[in-house]
Tab-separated table of C-alpha atoms in Angstrom:
chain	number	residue	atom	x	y	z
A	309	UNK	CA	8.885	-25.059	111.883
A	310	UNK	CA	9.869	-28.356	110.490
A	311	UNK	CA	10.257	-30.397	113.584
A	312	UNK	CA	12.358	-27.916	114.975
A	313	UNK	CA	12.412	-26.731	118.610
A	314	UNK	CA	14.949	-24.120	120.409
A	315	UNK	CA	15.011	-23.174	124.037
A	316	UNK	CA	15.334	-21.077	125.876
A	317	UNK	CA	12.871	-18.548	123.220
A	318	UNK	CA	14.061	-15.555	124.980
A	319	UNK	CA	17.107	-15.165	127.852
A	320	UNK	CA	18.515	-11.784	129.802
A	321	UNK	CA	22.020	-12.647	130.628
A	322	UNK	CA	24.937	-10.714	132.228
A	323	UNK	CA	28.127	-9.279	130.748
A	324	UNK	CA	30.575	-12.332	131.111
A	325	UNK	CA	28.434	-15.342	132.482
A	326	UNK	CA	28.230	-18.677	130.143
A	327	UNK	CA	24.978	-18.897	127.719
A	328	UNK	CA	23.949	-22.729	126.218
A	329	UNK	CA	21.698	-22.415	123.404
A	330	UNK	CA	19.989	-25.763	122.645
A	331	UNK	CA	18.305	-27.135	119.308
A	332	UNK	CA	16.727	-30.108	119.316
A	333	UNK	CA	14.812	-31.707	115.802
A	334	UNK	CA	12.534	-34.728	115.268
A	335	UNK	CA	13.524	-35.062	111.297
A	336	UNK	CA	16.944	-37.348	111.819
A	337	UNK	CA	18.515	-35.083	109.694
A	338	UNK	CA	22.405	-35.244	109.527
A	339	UNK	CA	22.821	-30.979	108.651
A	340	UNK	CA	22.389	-28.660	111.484
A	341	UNK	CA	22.929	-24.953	111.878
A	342	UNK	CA	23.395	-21.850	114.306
A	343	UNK	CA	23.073	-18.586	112.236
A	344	UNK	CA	22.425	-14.782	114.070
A	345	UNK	CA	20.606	-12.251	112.944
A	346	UNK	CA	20.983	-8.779	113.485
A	347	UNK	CA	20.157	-4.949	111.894
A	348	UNK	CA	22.513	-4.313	108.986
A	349	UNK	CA	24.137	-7.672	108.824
A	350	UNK	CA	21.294	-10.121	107.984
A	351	UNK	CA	21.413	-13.537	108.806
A	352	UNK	CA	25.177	-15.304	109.689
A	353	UNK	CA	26.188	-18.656	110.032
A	354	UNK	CA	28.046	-18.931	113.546
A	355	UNK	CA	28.702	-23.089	113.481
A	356	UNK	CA	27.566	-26.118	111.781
A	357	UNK	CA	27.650	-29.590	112.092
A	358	UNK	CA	27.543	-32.497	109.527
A	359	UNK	CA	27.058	-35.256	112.035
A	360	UNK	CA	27.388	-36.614	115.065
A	361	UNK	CA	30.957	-35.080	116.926
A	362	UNK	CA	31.745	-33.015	113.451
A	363	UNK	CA	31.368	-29.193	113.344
A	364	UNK	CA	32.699	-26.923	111.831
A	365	UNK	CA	33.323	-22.858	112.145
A	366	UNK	CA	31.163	-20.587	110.111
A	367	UNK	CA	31.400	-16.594	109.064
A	368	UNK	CA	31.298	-15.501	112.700
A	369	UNK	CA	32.119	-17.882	115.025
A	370	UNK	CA	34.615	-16.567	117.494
A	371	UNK	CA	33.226	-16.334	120.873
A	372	UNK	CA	30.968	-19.342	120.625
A	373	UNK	CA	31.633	-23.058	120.586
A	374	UNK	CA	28.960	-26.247	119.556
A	375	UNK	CA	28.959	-29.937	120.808
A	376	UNK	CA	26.275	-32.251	119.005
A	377	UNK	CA	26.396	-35.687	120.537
A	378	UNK	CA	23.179	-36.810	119.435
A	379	UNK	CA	21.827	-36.829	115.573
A	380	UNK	CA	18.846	-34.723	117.268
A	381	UNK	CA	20.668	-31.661	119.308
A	382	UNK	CA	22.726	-29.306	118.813
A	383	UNK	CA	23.924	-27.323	121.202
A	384	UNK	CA	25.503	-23.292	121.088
A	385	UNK	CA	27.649	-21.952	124.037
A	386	UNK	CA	28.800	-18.437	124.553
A	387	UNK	CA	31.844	-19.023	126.417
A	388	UNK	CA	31.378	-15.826	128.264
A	389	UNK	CA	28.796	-13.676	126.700
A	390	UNK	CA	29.524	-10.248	125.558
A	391	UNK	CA	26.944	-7.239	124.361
A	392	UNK	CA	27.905	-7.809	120.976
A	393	UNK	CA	26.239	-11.063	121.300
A	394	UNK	CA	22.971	-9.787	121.859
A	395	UNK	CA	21.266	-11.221	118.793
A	396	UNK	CA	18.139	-13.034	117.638
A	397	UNK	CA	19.689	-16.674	117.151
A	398	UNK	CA	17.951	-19.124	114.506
A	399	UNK	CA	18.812	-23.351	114.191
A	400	UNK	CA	18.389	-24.652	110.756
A	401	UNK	CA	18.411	-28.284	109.313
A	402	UNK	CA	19.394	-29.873	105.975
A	403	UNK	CA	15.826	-30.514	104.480
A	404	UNK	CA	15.402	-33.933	102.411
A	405	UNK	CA	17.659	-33.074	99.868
A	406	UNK	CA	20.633	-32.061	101.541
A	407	UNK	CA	20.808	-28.327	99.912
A	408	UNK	CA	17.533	-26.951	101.645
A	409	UNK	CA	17.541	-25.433	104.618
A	410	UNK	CA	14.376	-24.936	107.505
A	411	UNK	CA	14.824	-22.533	110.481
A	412	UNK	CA	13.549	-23.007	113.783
A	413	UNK	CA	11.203	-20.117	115.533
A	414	UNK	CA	14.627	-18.625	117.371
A	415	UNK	CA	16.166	-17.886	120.318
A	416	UNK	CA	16.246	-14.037	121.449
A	417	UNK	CA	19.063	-12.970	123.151
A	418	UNK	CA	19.747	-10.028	125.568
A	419	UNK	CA	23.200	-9.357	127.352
A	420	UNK	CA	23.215	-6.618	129.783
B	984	UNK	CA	31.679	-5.919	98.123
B	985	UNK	CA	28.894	-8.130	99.673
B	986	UNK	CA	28.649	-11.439	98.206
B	987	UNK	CA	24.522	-11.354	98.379
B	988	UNK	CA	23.130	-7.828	98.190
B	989	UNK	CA	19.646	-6.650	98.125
B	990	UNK	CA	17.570	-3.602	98.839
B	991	UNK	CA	16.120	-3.145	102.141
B	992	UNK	CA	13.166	-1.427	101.066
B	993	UNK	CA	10.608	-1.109	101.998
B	994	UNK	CA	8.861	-1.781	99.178
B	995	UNK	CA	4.971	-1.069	99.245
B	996	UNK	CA	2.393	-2.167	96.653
B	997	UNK	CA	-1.570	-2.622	96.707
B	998	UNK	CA	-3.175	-6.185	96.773
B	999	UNK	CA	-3.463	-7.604	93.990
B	1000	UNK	CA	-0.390	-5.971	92.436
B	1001	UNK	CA	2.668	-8.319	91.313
B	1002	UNK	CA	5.573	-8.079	94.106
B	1003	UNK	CA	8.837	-7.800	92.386
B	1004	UNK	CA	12.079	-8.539	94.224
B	1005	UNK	CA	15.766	-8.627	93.238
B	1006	UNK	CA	19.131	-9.990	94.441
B	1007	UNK	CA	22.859	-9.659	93.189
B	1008	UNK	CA	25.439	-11.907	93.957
B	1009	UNK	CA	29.281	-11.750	93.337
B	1010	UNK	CA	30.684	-15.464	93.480
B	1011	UNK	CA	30.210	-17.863	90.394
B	1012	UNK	CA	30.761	-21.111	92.105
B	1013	UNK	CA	28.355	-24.060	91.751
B	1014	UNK	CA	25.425	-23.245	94.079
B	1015	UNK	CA	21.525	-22.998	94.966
B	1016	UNK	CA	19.316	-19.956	95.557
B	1017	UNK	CA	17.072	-19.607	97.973
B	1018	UNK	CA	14.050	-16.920	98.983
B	1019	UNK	CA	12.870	-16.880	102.444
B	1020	UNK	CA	9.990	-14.989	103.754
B	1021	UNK	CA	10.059	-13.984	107.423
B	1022	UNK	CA	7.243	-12.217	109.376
B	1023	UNK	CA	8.229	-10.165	112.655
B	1024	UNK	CA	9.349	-12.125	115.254
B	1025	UNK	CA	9.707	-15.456	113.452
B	1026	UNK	CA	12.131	-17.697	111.805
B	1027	UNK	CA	12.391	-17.975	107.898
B	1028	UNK	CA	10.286	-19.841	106.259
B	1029	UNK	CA	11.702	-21.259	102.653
B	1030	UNK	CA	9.541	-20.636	99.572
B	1031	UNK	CA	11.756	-21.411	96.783
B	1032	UNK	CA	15.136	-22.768	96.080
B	1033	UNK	CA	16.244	-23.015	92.513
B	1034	UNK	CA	20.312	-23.719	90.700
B	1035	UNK	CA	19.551	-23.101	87.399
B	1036	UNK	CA	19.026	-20.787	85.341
B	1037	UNK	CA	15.781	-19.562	84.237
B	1038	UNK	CA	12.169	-19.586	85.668
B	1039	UNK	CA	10.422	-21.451	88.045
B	1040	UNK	CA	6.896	-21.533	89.289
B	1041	UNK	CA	5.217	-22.501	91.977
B	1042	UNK	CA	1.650	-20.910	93.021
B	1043	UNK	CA	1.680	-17.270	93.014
B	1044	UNK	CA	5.480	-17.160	93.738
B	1045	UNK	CA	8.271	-17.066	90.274
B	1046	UNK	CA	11.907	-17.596	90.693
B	1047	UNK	CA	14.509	-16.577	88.445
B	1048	UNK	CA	18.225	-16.432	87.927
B	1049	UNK	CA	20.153	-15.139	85.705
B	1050	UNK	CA	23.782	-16.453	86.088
B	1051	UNK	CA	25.171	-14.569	83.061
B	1052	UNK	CA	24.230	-11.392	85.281
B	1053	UNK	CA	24.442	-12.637	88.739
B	1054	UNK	CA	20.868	-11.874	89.393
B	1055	UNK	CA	18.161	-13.264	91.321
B	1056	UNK	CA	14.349	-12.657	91.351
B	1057	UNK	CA	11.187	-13.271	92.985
B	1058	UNK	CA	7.852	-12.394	91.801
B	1059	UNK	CA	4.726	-12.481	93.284
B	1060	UNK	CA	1.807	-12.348	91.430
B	1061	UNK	CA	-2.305	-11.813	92.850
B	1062	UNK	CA	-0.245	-10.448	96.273
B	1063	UNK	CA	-2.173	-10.780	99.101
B	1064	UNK	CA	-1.617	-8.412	102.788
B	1065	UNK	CA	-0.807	-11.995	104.335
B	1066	UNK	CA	2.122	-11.894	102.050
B	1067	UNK	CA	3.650	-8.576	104.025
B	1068	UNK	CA	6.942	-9.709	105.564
B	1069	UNK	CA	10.638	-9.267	104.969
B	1070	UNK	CA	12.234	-11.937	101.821
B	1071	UNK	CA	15.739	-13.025	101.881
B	1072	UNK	CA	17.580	-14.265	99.326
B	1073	UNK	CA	19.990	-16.346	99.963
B	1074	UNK	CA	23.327	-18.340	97.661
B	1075	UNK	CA	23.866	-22.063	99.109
B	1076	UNK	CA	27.326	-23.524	98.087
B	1077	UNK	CA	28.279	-26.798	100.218
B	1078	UNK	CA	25.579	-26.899	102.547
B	1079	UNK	CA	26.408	-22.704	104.048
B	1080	UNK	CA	23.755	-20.283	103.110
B	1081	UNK	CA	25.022	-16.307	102.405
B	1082	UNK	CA	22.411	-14.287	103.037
B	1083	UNK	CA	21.013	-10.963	101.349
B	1084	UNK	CA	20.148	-8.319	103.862
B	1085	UNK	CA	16.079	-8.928	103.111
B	1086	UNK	CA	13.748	-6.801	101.762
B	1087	UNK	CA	10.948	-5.700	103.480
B	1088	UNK	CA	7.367	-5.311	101.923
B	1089	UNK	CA	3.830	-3.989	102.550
B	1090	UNK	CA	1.077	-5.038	100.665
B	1091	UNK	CA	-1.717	-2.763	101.420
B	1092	UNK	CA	-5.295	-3.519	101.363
């Protein structure tokens, strides 16, 4: 998985309580991702970040927020988590080149 | 209109047989193309990336774009059960991947 961790793997969470998603890599690279991935929609990018403090929205970002104050984490809040956010959430990474991308194992997602 | 479409399959073939896959897109802008494969319960794994047009190899696995058309394709020659999984195609322009939907496949012993 290209030096790329996620925790928690899998979290149950209630209907309006706060949800940190953390990625953390070991390849210094300056790209970093949060995409979802659900039935009938594919893979969508939520946030990104091209460096340290500087993110950016993606196709489907309301609801959630980033912070990445280190070159190595990444971080994804729900702010208050809805059902709709029940998802299977991936990290990625900028490979060595800048344009490819590697995913980390995910991050599954239940909100009751 | 979707801006990466694909068909969802699935698509079933016996070892050994090539695997061929397709992809449309809609936007002409400067950009990559990727293919991801993705077993159950995992996260993508990149196979190929490619931005121009026309063929290219690596292994058992063929890219190919056709810009005139908008079309991309992945072959997969000598396929192997390992290789069952769901692909993804995906555009990259500045850094954001667009997805296709995947396509799943079963190669069957």
């Amino acid at each position: 998985d290209a030096g790329i961790t996620q925790s928690p793997r899998h979290k149950v969470t209630e209907t309006g309580t706060p949800v940190t998603l953390r990625c953390h890599q070991t390849e210094n690279h300056r790209y970093m991702y949060w995409y979802r991935q659900d039935p009938g929609h594919g893979l969508r990018l939520i946030h990104y970040s091209y460096g340290v403090k500087d993110t950016d929205k993606g196709e489907v970002s309301d609801g959630y927020s980033v912070s990445r104050s280190k070159t190595e984490d990444f971080l994804l809040t729900l702010e208050s988590a809805t059902s709709s956010q029940t998802s299977v959430y991936f990290c990625a990474i900028s490979g060595v080149q800048g344009d490819e991308q590697y995913f980390g194992p995910g991050t599954r997602l239940t909100v009751t | 209109q979707k801006e990466v479409e694909q068909d969802p399959g699935p698509l079933s073939v016996p070892e050994g047989a090539i695997v061929s896959l397709n992809c449309t897109y809609s936007n002409s802008a400067f950009q990559y193309f990727m293919w991801y494969r993705q077993y159950s319960r995992k996260g993508p794994e990149l196979l190929m990336y490619t931005y121009s047009s026309g063929n290219k190899e690596d292994g058992r696995f063929t890219a190919q774009v056709d810009k005139s058309s908008k079309y991309i394709s992945l072959f997969i020659r000598d396929s192997q059960p390992s290789d069952s999984a769901t692909y993804l195609c995906a555009r990259n322009a500045g850094n954001k991947l667009t997805f296709g939907g995947g396509t799943r496949v079963l190669v069957k012993p």
